[in-house]
CSV table of C-alpha atoms in Angstrom, one decimal:
chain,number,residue,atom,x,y,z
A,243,UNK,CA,117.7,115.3,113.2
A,244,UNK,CA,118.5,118.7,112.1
A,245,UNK,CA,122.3,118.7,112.0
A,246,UNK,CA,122.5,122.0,109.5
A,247,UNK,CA,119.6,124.3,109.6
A,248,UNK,CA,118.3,127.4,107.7
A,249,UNK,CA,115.4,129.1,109.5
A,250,UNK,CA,114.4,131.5,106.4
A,251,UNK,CA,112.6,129.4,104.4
A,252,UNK,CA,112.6,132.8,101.9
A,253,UNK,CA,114.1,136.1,101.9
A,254,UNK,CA,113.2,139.0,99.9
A,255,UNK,CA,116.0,141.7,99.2
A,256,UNK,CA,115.6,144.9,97.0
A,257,UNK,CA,118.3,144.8,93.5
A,258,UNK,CA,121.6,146.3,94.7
A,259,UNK,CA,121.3,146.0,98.4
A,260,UNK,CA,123.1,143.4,100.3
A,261,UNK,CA,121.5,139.6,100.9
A,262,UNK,CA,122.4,138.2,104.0
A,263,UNK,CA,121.9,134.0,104.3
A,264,UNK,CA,122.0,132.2,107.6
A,265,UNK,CA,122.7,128.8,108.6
A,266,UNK,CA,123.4,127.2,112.0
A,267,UNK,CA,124.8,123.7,112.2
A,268,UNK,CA,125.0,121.3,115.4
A,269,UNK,CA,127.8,119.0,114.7
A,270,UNK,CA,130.7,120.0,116.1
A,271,UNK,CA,132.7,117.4,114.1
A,272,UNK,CA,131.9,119.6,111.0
A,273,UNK,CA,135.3,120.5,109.1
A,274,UNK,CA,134.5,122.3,106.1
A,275,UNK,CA,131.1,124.2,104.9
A,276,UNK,CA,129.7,125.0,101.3
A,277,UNK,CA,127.0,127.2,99.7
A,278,UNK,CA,125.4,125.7,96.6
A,279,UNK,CA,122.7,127.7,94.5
A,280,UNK,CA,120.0,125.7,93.0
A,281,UNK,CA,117.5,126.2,90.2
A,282,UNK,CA,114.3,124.4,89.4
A,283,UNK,CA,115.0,121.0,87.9
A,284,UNK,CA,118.7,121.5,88.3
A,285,UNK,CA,121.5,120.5,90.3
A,286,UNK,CA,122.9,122.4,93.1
A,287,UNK,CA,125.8,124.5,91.7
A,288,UNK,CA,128.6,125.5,93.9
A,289,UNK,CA,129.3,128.9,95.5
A,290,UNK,CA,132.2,129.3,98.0
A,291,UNK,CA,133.3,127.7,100.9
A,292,UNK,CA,134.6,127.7,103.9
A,293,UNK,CA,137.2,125.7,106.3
A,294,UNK,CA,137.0,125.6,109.9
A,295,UNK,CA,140.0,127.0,110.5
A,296,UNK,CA,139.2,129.9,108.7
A,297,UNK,CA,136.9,133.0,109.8
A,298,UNK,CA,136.0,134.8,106.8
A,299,UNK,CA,136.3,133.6,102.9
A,300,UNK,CA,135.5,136.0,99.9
A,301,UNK,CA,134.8,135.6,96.3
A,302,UNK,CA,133.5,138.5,94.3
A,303,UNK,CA,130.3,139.6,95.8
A,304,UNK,CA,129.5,136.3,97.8
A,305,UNK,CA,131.8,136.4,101.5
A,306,UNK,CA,130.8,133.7,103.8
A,307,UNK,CA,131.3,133.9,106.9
A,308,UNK,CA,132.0,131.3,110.1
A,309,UNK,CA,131.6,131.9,113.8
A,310,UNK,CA,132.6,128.4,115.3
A,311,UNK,CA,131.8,129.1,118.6
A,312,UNK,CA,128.2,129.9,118.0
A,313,UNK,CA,128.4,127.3,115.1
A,314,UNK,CA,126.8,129.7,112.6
A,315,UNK,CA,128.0,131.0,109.3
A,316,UNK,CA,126.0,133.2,106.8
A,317,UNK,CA,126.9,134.1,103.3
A,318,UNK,CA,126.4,137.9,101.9
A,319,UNK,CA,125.9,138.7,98.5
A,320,UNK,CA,126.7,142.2,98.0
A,321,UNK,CA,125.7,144.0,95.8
A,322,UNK,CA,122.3,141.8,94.9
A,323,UNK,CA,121.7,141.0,91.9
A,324,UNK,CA,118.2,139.6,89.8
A,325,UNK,CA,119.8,136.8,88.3
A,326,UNK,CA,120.9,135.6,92.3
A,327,UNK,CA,117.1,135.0,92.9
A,328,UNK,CA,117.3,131.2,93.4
A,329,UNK,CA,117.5,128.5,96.3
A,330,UNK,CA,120.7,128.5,98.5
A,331,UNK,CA,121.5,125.8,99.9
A,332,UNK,CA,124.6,125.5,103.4
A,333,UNK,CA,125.9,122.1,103.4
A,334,UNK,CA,128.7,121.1,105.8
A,335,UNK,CA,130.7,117.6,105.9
A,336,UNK,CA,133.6,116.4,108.3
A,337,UNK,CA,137.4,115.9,107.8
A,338,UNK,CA,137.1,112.5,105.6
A,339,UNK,CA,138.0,113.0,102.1
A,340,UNK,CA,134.5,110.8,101.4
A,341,UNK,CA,132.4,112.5,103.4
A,342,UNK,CA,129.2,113.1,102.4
A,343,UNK,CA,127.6,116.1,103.0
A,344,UNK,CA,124.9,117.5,104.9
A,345,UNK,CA,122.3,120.1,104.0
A,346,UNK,CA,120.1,122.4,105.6
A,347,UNK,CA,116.6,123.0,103.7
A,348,UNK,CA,117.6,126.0,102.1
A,349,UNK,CA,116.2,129.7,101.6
A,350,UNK,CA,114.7,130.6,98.4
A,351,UNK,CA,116.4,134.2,97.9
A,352,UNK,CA,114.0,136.1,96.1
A,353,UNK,CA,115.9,139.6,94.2
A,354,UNK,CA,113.0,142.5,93.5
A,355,UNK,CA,114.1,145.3,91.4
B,228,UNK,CA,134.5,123.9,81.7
B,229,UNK,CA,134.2,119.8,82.9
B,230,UNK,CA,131.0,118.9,84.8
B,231,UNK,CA,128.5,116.0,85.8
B,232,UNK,CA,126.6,114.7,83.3
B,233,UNK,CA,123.6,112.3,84.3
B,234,UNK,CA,121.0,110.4,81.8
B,235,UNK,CA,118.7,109.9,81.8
B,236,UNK,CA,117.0,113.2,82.6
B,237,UNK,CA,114.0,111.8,84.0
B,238,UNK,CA,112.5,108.1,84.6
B,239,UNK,CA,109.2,106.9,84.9
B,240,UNK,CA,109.0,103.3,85.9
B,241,UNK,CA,106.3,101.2,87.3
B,242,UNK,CA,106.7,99.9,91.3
B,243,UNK,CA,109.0,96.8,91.6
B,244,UNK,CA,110.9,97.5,88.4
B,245,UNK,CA,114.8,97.9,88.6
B,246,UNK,CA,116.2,101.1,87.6
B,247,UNK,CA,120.0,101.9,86.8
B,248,UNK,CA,120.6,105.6,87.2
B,249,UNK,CA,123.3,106.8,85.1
B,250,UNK,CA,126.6,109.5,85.7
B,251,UNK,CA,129.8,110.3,84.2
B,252,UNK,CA,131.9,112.2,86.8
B,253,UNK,CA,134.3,114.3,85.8
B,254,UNK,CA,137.1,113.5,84.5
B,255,UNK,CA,140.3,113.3,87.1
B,256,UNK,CA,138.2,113.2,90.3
B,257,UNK,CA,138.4,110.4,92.5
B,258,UNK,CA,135.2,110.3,95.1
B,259,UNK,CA,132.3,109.9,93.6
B,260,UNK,CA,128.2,110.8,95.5
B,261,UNK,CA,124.4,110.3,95.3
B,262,UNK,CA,122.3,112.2,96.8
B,263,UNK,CA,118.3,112.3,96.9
B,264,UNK,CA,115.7,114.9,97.1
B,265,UNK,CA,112.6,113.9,98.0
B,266,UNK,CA,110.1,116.7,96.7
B,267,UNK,CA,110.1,119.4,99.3
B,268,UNK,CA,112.6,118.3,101.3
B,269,UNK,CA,116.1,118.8,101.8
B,270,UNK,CA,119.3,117.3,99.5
B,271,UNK,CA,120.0,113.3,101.2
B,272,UNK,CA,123.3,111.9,101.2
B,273,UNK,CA,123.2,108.3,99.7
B,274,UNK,CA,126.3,106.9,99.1
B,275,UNK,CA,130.5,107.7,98.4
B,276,UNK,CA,132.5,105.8,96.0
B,277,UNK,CA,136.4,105.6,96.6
B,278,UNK,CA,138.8,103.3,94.6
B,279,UNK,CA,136.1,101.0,93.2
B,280,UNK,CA,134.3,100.4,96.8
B,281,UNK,CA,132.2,102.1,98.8
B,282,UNK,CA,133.4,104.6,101.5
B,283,UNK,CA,130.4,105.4,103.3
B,284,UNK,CA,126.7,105.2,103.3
B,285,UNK,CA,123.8,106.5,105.2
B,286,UNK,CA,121.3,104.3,106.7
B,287,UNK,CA,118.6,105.4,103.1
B,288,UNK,CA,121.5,103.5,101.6
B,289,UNK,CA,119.9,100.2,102.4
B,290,UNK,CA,120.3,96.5,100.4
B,291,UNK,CA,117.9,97.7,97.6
B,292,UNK,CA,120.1,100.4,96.2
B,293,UNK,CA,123.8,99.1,94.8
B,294,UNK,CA,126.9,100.9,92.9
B,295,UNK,CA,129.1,100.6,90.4
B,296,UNK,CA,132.2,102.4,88.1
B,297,UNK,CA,131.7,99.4,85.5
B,298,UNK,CA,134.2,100.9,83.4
B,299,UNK,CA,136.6,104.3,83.5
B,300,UNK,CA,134.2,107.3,83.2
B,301,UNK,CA,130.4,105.7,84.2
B,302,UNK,CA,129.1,105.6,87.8
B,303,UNK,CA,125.8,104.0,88.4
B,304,UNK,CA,123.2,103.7,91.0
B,305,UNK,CA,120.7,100.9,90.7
B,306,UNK,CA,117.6,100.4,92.6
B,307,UNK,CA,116.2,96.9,92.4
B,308,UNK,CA,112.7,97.1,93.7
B,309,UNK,CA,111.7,100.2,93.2
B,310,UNK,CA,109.0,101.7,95.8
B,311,UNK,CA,106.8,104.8,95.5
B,312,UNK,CA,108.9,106.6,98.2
B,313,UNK,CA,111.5,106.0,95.9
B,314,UNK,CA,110.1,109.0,93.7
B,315,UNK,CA,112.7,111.8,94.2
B,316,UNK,CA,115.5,114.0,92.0
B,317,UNK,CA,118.8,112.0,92.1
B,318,UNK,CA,122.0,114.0,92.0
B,319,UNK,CA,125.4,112.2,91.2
B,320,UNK,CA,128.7,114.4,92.5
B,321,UNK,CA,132.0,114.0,92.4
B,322,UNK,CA,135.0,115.7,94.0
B,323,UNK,CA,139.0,115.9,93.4
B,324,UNK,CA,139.4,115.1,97.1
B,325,UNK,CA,142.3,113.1,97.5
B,326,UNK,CA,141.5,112.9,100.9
B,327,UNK,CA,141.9,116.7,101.6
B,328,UNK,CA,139.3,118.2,104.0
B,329,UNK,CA,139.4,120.9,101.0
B,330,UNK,CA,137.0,119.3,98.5
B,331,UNK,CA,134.4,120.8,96.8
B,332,UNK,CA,131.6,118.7,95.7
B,333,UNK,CA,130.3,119.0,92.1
B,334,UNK,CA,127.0,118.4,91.6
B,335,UNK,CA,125.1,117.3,87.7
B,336,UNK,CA,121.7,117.7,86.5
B,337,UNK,CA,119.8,115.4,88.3
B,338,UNK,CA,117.4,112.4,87.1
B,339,UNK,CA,113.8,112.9,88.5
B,340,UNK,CA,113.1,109.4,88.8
B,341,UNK,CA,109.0,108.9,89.0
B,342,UNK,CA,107.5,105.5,90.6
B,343,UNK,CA,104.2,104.8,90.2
């Protein structure tokens, strides 16, 4: 049961050119969505997010954005960046303050110089 | 900056054997999360902690894994009969919430917890 997918399982994007991640969710009771970056052997580290009422959020070079009719957001990284090679991880959770959240399987962004 | 801190960093326990998982959340939030990955697969949510109970589970969550804030700053997950498909990272958050939809998750470390 799939609720939050990622289809790219990697993604390989030349230093200084724009990453573009992906994720499609099914749950249409889905309020608010997150990227997290993880490392090996470390905890998922928070990105930017993004609430359903909202189209378009921006933080430096990461912009995710949400198309709730199609139920798909991506997040761009612009421009890319070597240490940004890691696993990114979309997560997306409901309207309950103890919510827990669910992931898709991530993409393992890979930056080559 | 404040962040999750979890101990130990990794366990290594025999099959059967209790484990207590331990995290100190930060400071002034008020939900508290485990989560579980299973080597190769996706981040699990386990449990949320609200106001010294739990708020909601998934069906992992079953009677062998318990919860507890036993004093102001620790939050604990125990597993009392540990299996080998137990073996996974385990990831405490917490989140500032206050029942806002607007709550970010903060995730520590992780404790690789090893069952064999």
């Amino acid at each position: 049961d799939q609720q939050v997918k990622q289809n790219s399982p990697s993604l390989s994007v030349q230093e200084g050119r724009i990453s573009i991640l992906n994720c499609d969710y099914t749950n249409s009771m889905f309020d608010y969505f997150l990227w997290y970056k993880k490392y090996p052997a470390e905890g998922p580290t928070f990105l930017i997010s993004i609430s359903s009422i909202k189209d378009k959020n921006e933080d430096g070079r990461f912009t995710v954005f949400l198309n709730k009719s199609a139920k798909h957001l991506s997040l761009h990284i612009v421009p890319s960046q070597p240490g940004d090679s890691a696993v990114y991880f979309c997560a997306a959770k409901g309207s309950g303050g103890a919510d827990g959240l669910t992931f898709g399987k991530g993409t393992h962004l890979i930056i080559q110089p | 900056e404040p962040e999750v801190t979890q101990t130990p960093s990794h366990q290594v326990t025999q099959m059967g054997q209790e484990v207590i998982l331990r995290c100190v959340p930060i400071s002034n939030h008020l939900y508290f999360y485990w989560y579980r990955q299973i080597l190769g697969q996706k981040v699990e949510f386990l449990v949320s902690f609200y106001n010294n109970e739990i708020s909601e589970k998934s069906e992992i969550f079953d009677d062998q894994f318990s919860v507890e804030r036993p004093d102001g700053s620790n939050f604990t997950l125990k597993i009392r009969s540990t299996k080998l498909e137990d073996s996974a990272m385990y990831f405490c958050a917490s989140s500032n919430a206050a029942g806002l939809l607007e709550d970010t998750q903060y995730f520590g470390p992780g404790t690789r917890l090893t069952v064999l």
